[in-house]
Amino acid sequence: AEVHFHEFVIQETPVKRLCRVHNSITVNGQFPGPTLEVRNGDSLVITAINKARYNITLHWHGIRQMRNPWADGPEYITQCPIQPGGSYTYKFTIEDQEGTLWWHAHSRWLRATVYGALIIRPPLSSPHYPFPVIPKREITLLLGEWWDRNPMDVLNLAQFTGAAPNISDAFTINGQPGDLYRCSSQETLRFLVGSGEIVLLRVINSALNQELFFGVANHKLTVVAADASYTKPFSTNVIMLGPGQTTDVLLTADQPPAHYYMAAHAYNSANAAFDNTTTTAILKYKDASCVTLQGKSQAQAIPAQLPGFNDTATAAAFTAQMKSPSKVKVPLEIDENLFFTVGLGLFNCPTPNTQRCQGPNGTRFTASINNVSFVFPKQNSIMQAYYQGTPAGVFTTDFPPTPPVTFDYTGNVSRGLWQPTRGTKAYKLKFNSKVQIILQDTSIVTTENHPMHLHGYEFYVVGTGVGNFNPNTDTASFNLIDPPRRNTIGTPPGGWVAIRFVANNPGAWLMHCHIDSHIFWGLAMVFLVENGEGHLQSVQSPPLDLPQC
Ligand code: C2O
């Protein structure tokens, strides 16, 4: 195994998109940031140097960080942020993961421009992909969102007004909106393929606030991995990814030589404003130019057919096909049976304040799990406070395992249930306990797909369904044989999803909706997994350069 050293200089860089230049926070001046390429078993040593004007942290999304929460990155959860002028070296090892992950800033909305791919190939000792056909080429596609304004200003404004933040002005593929947007056709990304070639596409949803459909005109996609775990291969015209999720697909260039759009647009189940534009890149067959150029400077590309924005059936059918390649070890006996409602809410304004209460009917938006709207600590990180034995004043451990009241979660919910309480609450798990969580969407304000991400773990997705979870009937239909292993899973709109994992990684681990407008409204909680016996089951000591608050 190898050790890879990198220096990530976080700095302000002028970036021009949609005819406008604005200073964006980047890593090493690159947008998107550098791609990390490693093999299973390798280690990474990444020194982050903060030359920007914001506090920042970096997160390696999907890396388990066994006994090493210090390298995980979410601000005020496992570390205090790196202040302007400061630096911190993230050190971690890849253990039993192959496929595509990514990294991103985990402070406020800085991940809008601070993100990149993390590619994990099979180890040299057994260097082959377990795919039905072996790809000759690889293309990594980071799907993102672009705002004409500084995303941090968009967030600050929403925080001030209590309204929903402005939607983005473009979706992007590897930072480029593509030729369906103004001023973008020159920069549209073109990927050359030879006829008959097999390509591995690594697709990452790094958008801030939007689930996306992705497809390639006239081409079938064979799904082979998701969230750096292999899947049972299946063929599809379109894939759906929530923010945070990755999907690896094989594509065979088996169509007549031409230019084909690779495109993504929103999958939006919520009854709310969203960016309804389409981002594109072009898959260009090497022998296609003379056929399609026709005297124009650019060939007309063949459009991709994507599902309608509200096509929940296609999204659900896609998700249902995900399975592990063979039988896996799902925990069967459960020690911790948790039921979490996830959804939005509204805070009433005590005194009408037209400036600060611009949510629906003079309210402020909020979001919660089990009616607790998460508040990030400010004076210390949860992990540092816990490790030093000083949690008091930073967090409490009374996060409720079930919602305070039972109600018809997906029905016509009475207004009395719309207001959560605020708190920085963690839920304690004993080392090695077997955990099941039912994530239940609510129809408070609106039903919505909430892509839930758990730090420090991969979990099995054992079941999903519409309406209210019914333990008597739904449990019987769980897939305990070959469920997919993920780090992020959508709680379907007006439905539920069930996950299982063994709490074998001690530390403070954030679980949250990966839609960033929901995190800042409080759709998050923390698991505090206790040490087991002996040092091999305990959190390692923190690195000396761990930032302090
Ligand atoms: Cu992709 Cu909490 O992170």
XYZ file of C-alpha atoms and ligand atoms in Angstrom:
552
model
C 0.000 0.000 0.000
C 1.104 3.522 -0.747
C 0.980 6.797 1.163
C -0.129 9.787 -0.910
C 0.843 13.294 0.206
C -1.080 16.358 -0.912
C -1.168 20.031 -0.081
C -4.593 21.677 -0.368
C -4.299 25.452 -0.348
C -7.732 26.958 0.287
C -7.834 30.326 -1.374
C -10.001 32.816 -3.170
C -9.811 32.435 -6.962
C -11.669 34.335 -9.686
C -13.959 31.907 -11.524
C -15.979 32.925 -14.578
C -19.293 31.225 -15.264
C -22.436 32.432 -17.086
C -20.549 35.573 -18.222
C -19.739 36.690 -14.689
C -16.576 36.474 -12.688
C -16.700 36.003 -8.990
C -14.156 35.192 -6.402
C -14.761 31.619 -5.356
C -13.180 29.623 -2.598
C -11.114 26.893 -4.257
C -8.442 24.335 -3.485
C -5.139 25.091 -5.246
C -6.996 27.491 -7.535
C -8.908 24.609 -9.128
C -12.669 24.391 -9.515
C -13.712 21.641 -8.944
C -10.786 20.751 -6.715
C -8.083 18.141 -7.303
C -9.013 14.491 -7.875
C -7.532 12.087 -5.354
C -6.639 8.717 -6.869
C -5.738 5.864 -4.556
C -6.022 2.130 -4.154
C -7.851 0.191 -1.490
C -5.474 -0.020 1.500
C -3.543 3.180 0.684
C -3.230 6.124 3.042
C -3.700 9.816 2.426
C -1.911 12.682 4.138
C -3.491 15.959 3.132
C -2.353 19.262 4.577
C -5.095 21.866 4.342
C -3.752 25.418 4.428
C -6.429 28.049 4.899
C -5.584 31.224 2.989
C -9.229 32.243 2.623
C -11.294 34.560 4.801
C -13.653 31.901 6.153
C -13.255 29.207 8.765
C -13.186 25.879 6.951
C -12.888 22.119 7.392
C -12.617 19.286 4.851
C -14.583 16.030 4.893
C -13.769 12.798 3.045
C -17.298 11.724 2.298
C -17.824 8.001 2.827
C -14.399 7.215 4.288
C -15.028 5.304 7.481
C -12.154 6.813 9.501
C -11.993 3.788 11.814
C -11.189 4.991 15.366
C -10.005 8.178 13.736
C -12.859 10.707 13.927
C -10.202 13.444 14.040
C -9.830 13.204 10.258
C -13.549 13.200 9.472
C -13.956 16.942 9.256
C -17.482 18.246 9.982
C -16.994 21.531 11.802
C -17.817 21.571 15.504
C -18.573 17.843 15.400
C -15.149 16.200 15.158
C -12.924 19.252 15.015
C -12.890 22.998 15.431
C -12.558 24.741 12.082
C -9.258 25.706 10.510
C -9.156 29.451 10.909
C -7.849 31.834 8.242
C -4.062 31.545 8.326
C -4.228 28.128 9.980
C -3.605 24.625 8.715
C -4.377 21.030 9.610
C -3.134 17.721 8.233
C -5.791 15.068 7.616
C -4.310 11.546 7.821
C -6.332 8.464 7.062
C -6.310 5.008 5.505
C -8.751 3.444 3.051
C -10.037 0.181 4.498
C -12.148 -2.190 2.416
C -13.716 0.313 0.090
C -13.523 0.424 -3.711
C -15.238 2.673 -6.174
C -15.980 6.372 -6.109
C -16.182 8.747 -3.181
C -15.525 12.453 -2.955
C -14.324 15.123 -0.577
C -15.837 18.467 0.268
C -15.729 21.389 2.672
C -17.894 20.773 5.733
C -18.381 24.342 6.908
C -21.510 26.314 6.173
C -21.987 26.391 2.369
C -18.335 26.359 1.342
C -18.723 23.016 -0.349
C -20.498 24.812 -3.193
C -17.054 25.298 -4.719
C -14.726 23.291 -2.456
C -15.093 19.683 -3.571
C -13.448 17.003 -5.663
C -13.463 13.312 -6.524
C -11.833 10.543 -4.497
C -11.274 7.484 -6.640
C -10.443 4.185 -4.986
C -9.195 1.459 -7.306
C -8.635 -2.186 -6.393
C -5.323 -2.929 -4.607
C -2.242 -3.913 -6.617
C -2.371 -7.355 -5.004
C -5.667 -7.991 -6.825
C -5.946 -5.167 -9.318
C -9.102 -6.104 -11.211
C -12.613 -4.748 -11.127
C -15.201 -7.463 -10.546
C -17.227 -6.284 -13.540
C -18.831 -8.323 -16.304
C -16.759 -6.358 -18.828
C -13.526 -4.522 -18.211
C -13.576 -0.775 -18.939
C -10.898 0.631 -21.190
C -11.436 4.210 -20.051
C -12.722 6.073 -17.026
C -14.544 9.390 -16.915
C -15.340 11.118 -13.630
C -18.369 13.424 -13.608
C -18.944 15.699 -10.627
C -22.452 17.118 -10.801
C -22.690 20.454 -9.036
C -24.563 23.718 -8.630
C -23.496 27.249 -9.443
C -24.802 30.532 -8.071
C -24.288 33.917 -9.696
C -23.747 35.202 -6.185
C -21.320 34.102 -3.520
C -23.044 31.012 -2.014
C -22.047 32.142 1.478
C -24.003 35.367 0.921
C -27.001 33.329 -0.284
C -26.827 31.320 2.938
C -26.373 34.361 5.166
C -29.358 36.059 3.587
C -31.544 32.980 4.112
C -30.342 32.719 7.677
C -31.278 36.333 8.270
C -34.700 36.282 6.613
C -35.783 32.801 7.674
C -36.928 32.182 4.091
C -35.767 29.381 1.812
C -32.383 30.229 0.257
C -32.164 31.249 -3.403
C -32.002 28.355 -5.790
C -28.903 27.921 -7.936
C -28.436 29.559 -11.344
C -27.028 26.504 -13.076
C -26.210 22.872 -12.615
C -22.724 21.889 -13.638
C -20.688 18.901 -14.774
C -17.100 19.152 -13.537
C -17.764 22.813 -12.842
C -19.141 23.635 -16.325
C -22.826 24.382 -16.940
C -22.685 23.226 -20.558
C -24.066 24.575 -23.787
C -27.721 24.918 -22.791
C -26.770 27.883 -20.578
C -25.797 31.378 -21.598
C -22.103 32.032 -22.314
C -21.160 28.414 -21.702
C -20.968 26.610 -25.024
C -17.236 27.136 -25.617
C -16.388 25.469 -22.327
C -18.832 22.572 -22.664
C -16.906 19.455 -21.768
C -16.359 16.936 -24.541
C -15.215 13.395 -23.887
C -13.866 11.413 -26.816
C -14.678 7.718 -27.159
C -13.867 5.200 -29.838
C -16.653 3.078 -31.287
C -17.074 -0.110 -29.271
C -15.107 1.197 -26.287
C -16.292 0.404 -22.769
C -16.162 3.350 -20.405
C -16.518 3.459 -16.641
C -18.411 6.597 -15.670
C -17.975 7.665 -12.077
C -20.924 9.949 -11.333
C -20.956 12.017 -8.133
C -23.779 14.250 -6.947
C -21.906 17.122 -5.349
C -24.812 19.553 -5.750
C -25.724 21.497 -2.627
C -29.455 21.163 -2.554
C -30.733 19.011 -5.361
C -31.317 15.358 -6.201
C -30.486 14.761 -9.850
C -31.373 12.468 -12.698
C -28.478 11.663 -15.019
C -28.437 9.922 -18.377
C -26.591 9.661 -21.686
C -28.529 10.028 -24.945
C -29.357 6.657 -26.578
C -27.003 4.737 -24.282
C -27.782 2.134 -21.659
C -25.946 2.389 -18.372
C -24.944 -0.659 -16.354
C -24.750 0.173 -12.661
C -21.804 -1.592 -10.991
C -21.115 0.347 -7.772
C -22.554 3.008 -5.499
C -20.938 4.899 -2.615
C -17.724 2.865 -3.066
C -19.410 -0.526 -2.692
C -19.955 -2.854 -5.632
C -23.518 -3.645 -6.627
C -25.198 -6.430 -8.524
C -24.976 -5.086 -12.106
C -28.197 -3.891 -13.688
C -29.012 -1.955 -16.798
C -30.918 1.338 -16.821
C -31.537 4.395 -18.999
C -31.218 6.848 -16.163
C -29.728 7.037 -12.678
C -30.885 9.141 -9.732
C -28.487 10.512 -7.154
C -29.133 12.460 -3.996
C -26.484 14.955 -2.909
C -23.607 12.958 -1.448
C -24.271 9.798 -3.412
C -22.058 8.325 -6.112
C -22.867 5.750 -8.787
C -20.413 3.960 -11.075
C -21.811 2.804 -14.397
C -20.421 1.063 -17.448
C -21.264 2.455 -20.856
C -20.520 0.758 -24.163
C -20.048 3.093 -27.124
C -22.276 0.931 -29.307
C -24.278 3.638 -31.107
C -23.719 5.184 -34.557
C -20.783 7.634 -34.438
C -22.199 11.004 -33.356
C -22.255 13.464 -30.484
C -24.417 12.450 -27.532
C -25.422 14.566 -24.586
C -24.594 13.437 -21.081
C -27.093 15.418 -19.055
C -28.430 15.971 -15.557
C -31.453 17.806 -14.247
C -33.383 18.018 -10.998
C -35.419 15.273 -9.422
C -37.637 17.432 -7.274
C -40.482 15.911 -5.353
C -41.058 18.911 -3.090
C -43.654 21.521 -3.762
C -41.073 24.289 -3.842
C -39.043 26.400 -6.260
C -36.099 24.636 -7.851
C -33.599 25.086 -10.640
C -35.341 23.477 -13.645
C -32.417 23.799 -16.072
C -30.246 21.042 -17.527
C -26.480 20.693 -17.429
C -24.707 18.936 -20.270
C -21.416 17.511 -21.417
C -20.856 15.718 -24.695
C -19.815 12.178 -25.421
C -18.145 12.495 -28.779
C -17.360 9.471 -30.906
C -13.903 9.816 -32.440
C -15.157 9.066 -35.945
C -18.178 11.352 -35.664
C -16.888 14.766 -36.682
C -17.423 14.691 -40.487
C -20.881 13.209 -40.114
C -22.234 15.872 -37.821
C -20.196 19.020 -38.244
C -22.115 20.171 -41.344
C -20.228 23.406 -41.597
C -21.102 24.445 -38.052
C -18.414 25.140 -35.487
C -20.031 22.647 -33.148
C -21.846 19.469 -33.863
C -25.444 19.191 -32.752
C -25.544 16.684 -29.973
C -28.358 14.182 -29.636
C -30.469 15.099 -26.589
C -30.721 12.843 -23.557
C -34.203 11.833 -22.428
C -34.473 12.439 -18.701
C -37.535 11.682 -16.534
C -39.858 14.485 -15.466
C -38.776 16.526 -12.428
C -41.458 14.960 -10.241
C -41.067 11.383 -11.441
C -40.971 9.684 -8.048
C -41.862 6.339 -9.647
C -38.691 6.286 -11.754
C -36.596 7.363 -8.772
C -38.081 4.656 -6.555
C -37.773 1.972 -9.249
C -34.104 2.863 -9.729
C -33.340 2.709 -6.015
C -35.167 -0.614 -5.654
C -32.774 -2.285 -8.100
C -29.700 -1.616 -5.957
C -28.382 -4.775 -4.356
C -25.094 -6.084 -3.077
C -23.407 -8.491 -5.514
C -23.916 -11.474 -3.184
C -25.053 -12.391 0.302
C -23.820 -9.941 2.941
C -23.640 -9.985 6.737
C -26.638 -7.924 7.824
C -27.135 -7.656 11.595
C -30.163 -9.814 12.334
C -30.706 -9.341 16.052
C -31.163 -5.644 16.840
C -29.946 -3.947 20.040
C -31.045 -0.429 19.192
C -34.340 -0.024 17.380
C -34.551 3.640 16.467
C -37.339 5.486 14.723
C -36.446 8.937 13.387
C -38.855 11.368 11.782
C -37.077 13.601 9.278
C -38.694 16.647 7.860
C -39.159 20.344 7.719
C -40.922 22.637 10.152
C -41.660 26.284 10.763
C -40.912 28.506 13.732
C -43.565 31.006 14.627
C -42.202 34.483 15.077
C -43.044 35.734 18.582
C -43.418 39.291 17.405
C -44.137 39.891 13.755
C -40.850 40.860 12.135
C -41.208 41.335 8.427
C -37.446 41.345 7.856
C -36.582 38.193 9.751
C -39.732 36.127 9.264
C -40.020 35.714 5.528
C -40.958 32.029 5.626
C -44.550 30.978 4.784
C -47.136 33.188 6.572
C -44.550 35.189 8.513
C -42.647 32.198 9.940
C -39.054 30.969 9.754
C -38.103 27.687 8.126
C -36.633 24.965 10.281
C -36.050 21.199 10.038
C -35.605 18.437 12.570
C -35.105 14.782 13.432
C -37.545 13.517 16.081
C -38.605 17.109 16.555
C -35.120 18.246 17.605
C -33.671 20.923 15.365
C -29.901 20.486 15.578
C -27.793 23.435 16.636
C -24.082 23.193 15.844
C -21.908 23.963 18.901
C -19.768 27.083 18.732
C -17.315 26.956 21.614
C -15.874 23.480 20.980
C -16.387 20.404 18.823
C -18.458 17.550 20.244
C -15.593 15.097 19.741
C -13.000 17.292 21.444
C -15.324 18.049 24.364
C -16.184 14.368 24.745
C -12.565 13.237 24.555
C -11.497 15.794 27.141
C -14.428 14.809 29.353
C -16.059 18.246 29.173
C -19.335 17.789 27.272
C -21.270 20.105 29.619
C -22.247 23.244 27.785
C -21.244 21.778 24.413
C -23.814 19.000 23.971
C -26.171 16.664 25.799
C -26.805 12.942 25.234
C -30.587 12.966 25.450
C -31.421 12.677 21.760
C -34.761 10.805 21.685
C -34.823 7.310 20.088
C -38.405 7.892 18.921
C -40.457 11.010 18.154
C -42.094 12.713 21.170
C -45.561 11.935 19.837
C -46.906 9.419 17.370
C -48.969 10.920 14.574
C -49.930 10.257 10.978
C -46.492 11.286 9.668
C -47.391 11.462 6.037
C -51.006 12.528 6.403
C -52.532 15.917 6.983
C -50.329 16.943 9.908
C -51.815 19.378 12.403
C -50.081 22.742 12.762
C -49.440 22.050 16.458
C -46.656 19.628 15.449
C -44.812 21.963 13.152
C -42.525 23.603 15.724
C -39.496 21.581 16.840
C -37.288 22.322 19.833
C -33.681 23.394 19.357
C -30.805 21.425 20.795
C -27.302 19.989 20.403
C -28.216 16.453 21.277
C -26.322 13.215 20.702
C -27.506 9.619 20.998
C -25.116 7.229 22.751
C -24.432 3.814 21.267
C -22.516 1.028 22.973
C -19.552 -0.296 21.029
C -20.596 -3.108 18.660
C -24.313 -2.607 19.251
C -26.484 -3.605 16.327
C -28.533 -0.670 15.181
C -31.645 -0.322 13.056
C -32.988 3.086 12.125
C -36.294 3.697 10.409
C -36.092 7.084 8.737
C -39.615 8.367 8.273
C -40.313 11.409 6.116
C -43.073 13.700 7.367
C -45.511 15.823 5.438
C -44.908 18.794 7.741
C -44.623 21.773 5.339
C -44.008 19.398 2.402
C -43.002 15.802 1.744
C -39.567 15.633 0.314
C -36.736 13.256 -0.485
C -34.140 13.647 2.274
C -30.806 12.070 1.317
C -29.558 11.045 4.753
C -25.814 10.634 5.254
C -24.174 8.905 8.195
C -20.545 9.748 8.935
C -18.102 7.041 10.027
C -20.218 4.179 8.724
C -21.629 2.295 5.823
C -25.042 0.807 6.404
C -27.250 -1.739 4.725
C -30.478 -0.402 3.251
C -32.857 -3.221 4.191
C -36.188 -1.749 3.187
C -38.096 1.240 1.919
C -41.720 2.094 1.262
C -44.392 4.754 0.932
C -46.607 6.142 3.692
C -46.068 5.460 7.384
C -43.749 2.642 8.372
C -45.731 -0.239 9.812
C -43.499 -2.512 11.945
C -45.979 -5.388 11.790
C -46.114 -5.706 8.030
C -43.094 -3.838 6.644
C -40.410 -5.641 8.643
C -41.396 -8.928 7.021
C -40.462 -7.565 3.603
C -36.927 -6.501 4.582
C -34.082 -7.688 2.388
C -31.669 -9.280 4.872
C -29.822 -11.248 2.177
C -28.199 -8.889 -0.323
C -29.203 -5.285 0.530
C -26.974 -2.515 -0.877
C -24.282 -0.938 1.308
C -24.405 2.870 1.241
C -23.298 5.935 3.145
C -26.176 8.140 1.945
C -29.758 7.058 1.273
C -32.851 8.956 0.272
C -35.790 8.931 2.655
C -38.418 8.883 -0.086
C -40.995 11.696 -0.192
C -43.904 10.704 2.027
C -42.225 7.381 2.793
C -39.600 5.637 4.880
C -36.321 3.779 4.586
C -34.766 1.255 6.993
C -31.024 0.926 7.572
C -28.871 -1.358 9.712
C -25.283 -1.227 10.887
C -23.004 -2.411 13.678
C -21.637 0.420 15.809
C -18.028 -0.732 15.619
C -16.414 2.671 15.025
C -16.101 4.735 18.204
C -16.380 8.501 17.948
C -18.862 11.312 17.381
C -20.561 10.806 14.037
C -22.897 13.239 12.385
C -25.998 12.034 10.608
C -27.720 14.617 8.467
C -29.705 15.394 5.382
C -27.176 16.094 2.611
C -29.321 18.925 1.261
C -27.372 21.816 2.719
C -30.366 24.121 3.076
C -31.805 21.457 5.393
C -28.642 21.100 7.490
C -28.619 24.729 8.376
C -32.296 24.449 9.339
C -31.304 21.649 11.739
C -31.880 18.323 9.943
C -29.018 16.591 11.751
C -28.097 14.654 14.883
C -24.989 12.991 16.307
C -24.251 9.426 17.324
C -21.746 9.125 20.116
C -20.308 5.634 19.808
C -18.490 4.628 22.981
C -15.113 2.943 23.077
C -15.013 -0.827 23.304
C -12.375 -2.761 25.206
C -8.674 -2.056 24.842
C -7.019 0.413 22.554
C -7.930 -1.424 19.335
C -11.578 -0.662 20.016
C -10.989 2.898 21.173
C -10.608 6.283 19.548
C -6.959 7.086 18.776
C -5.407 10.092 20.456
C -5.941 13.314 18.557
C -3.187 14.669 16.308
C -1.140 17.489 17.813
C -2.165 19.981 15.142
C -5.913 19.417 15.606
C -7.395 22.932 15.475
C -8.746 24.293 18.746
C -11.715 26.631 18.966
Cu -20.828 14.727 2.477
Cu -21.646 15.495 6.367
O -21.187 15.128 4.447
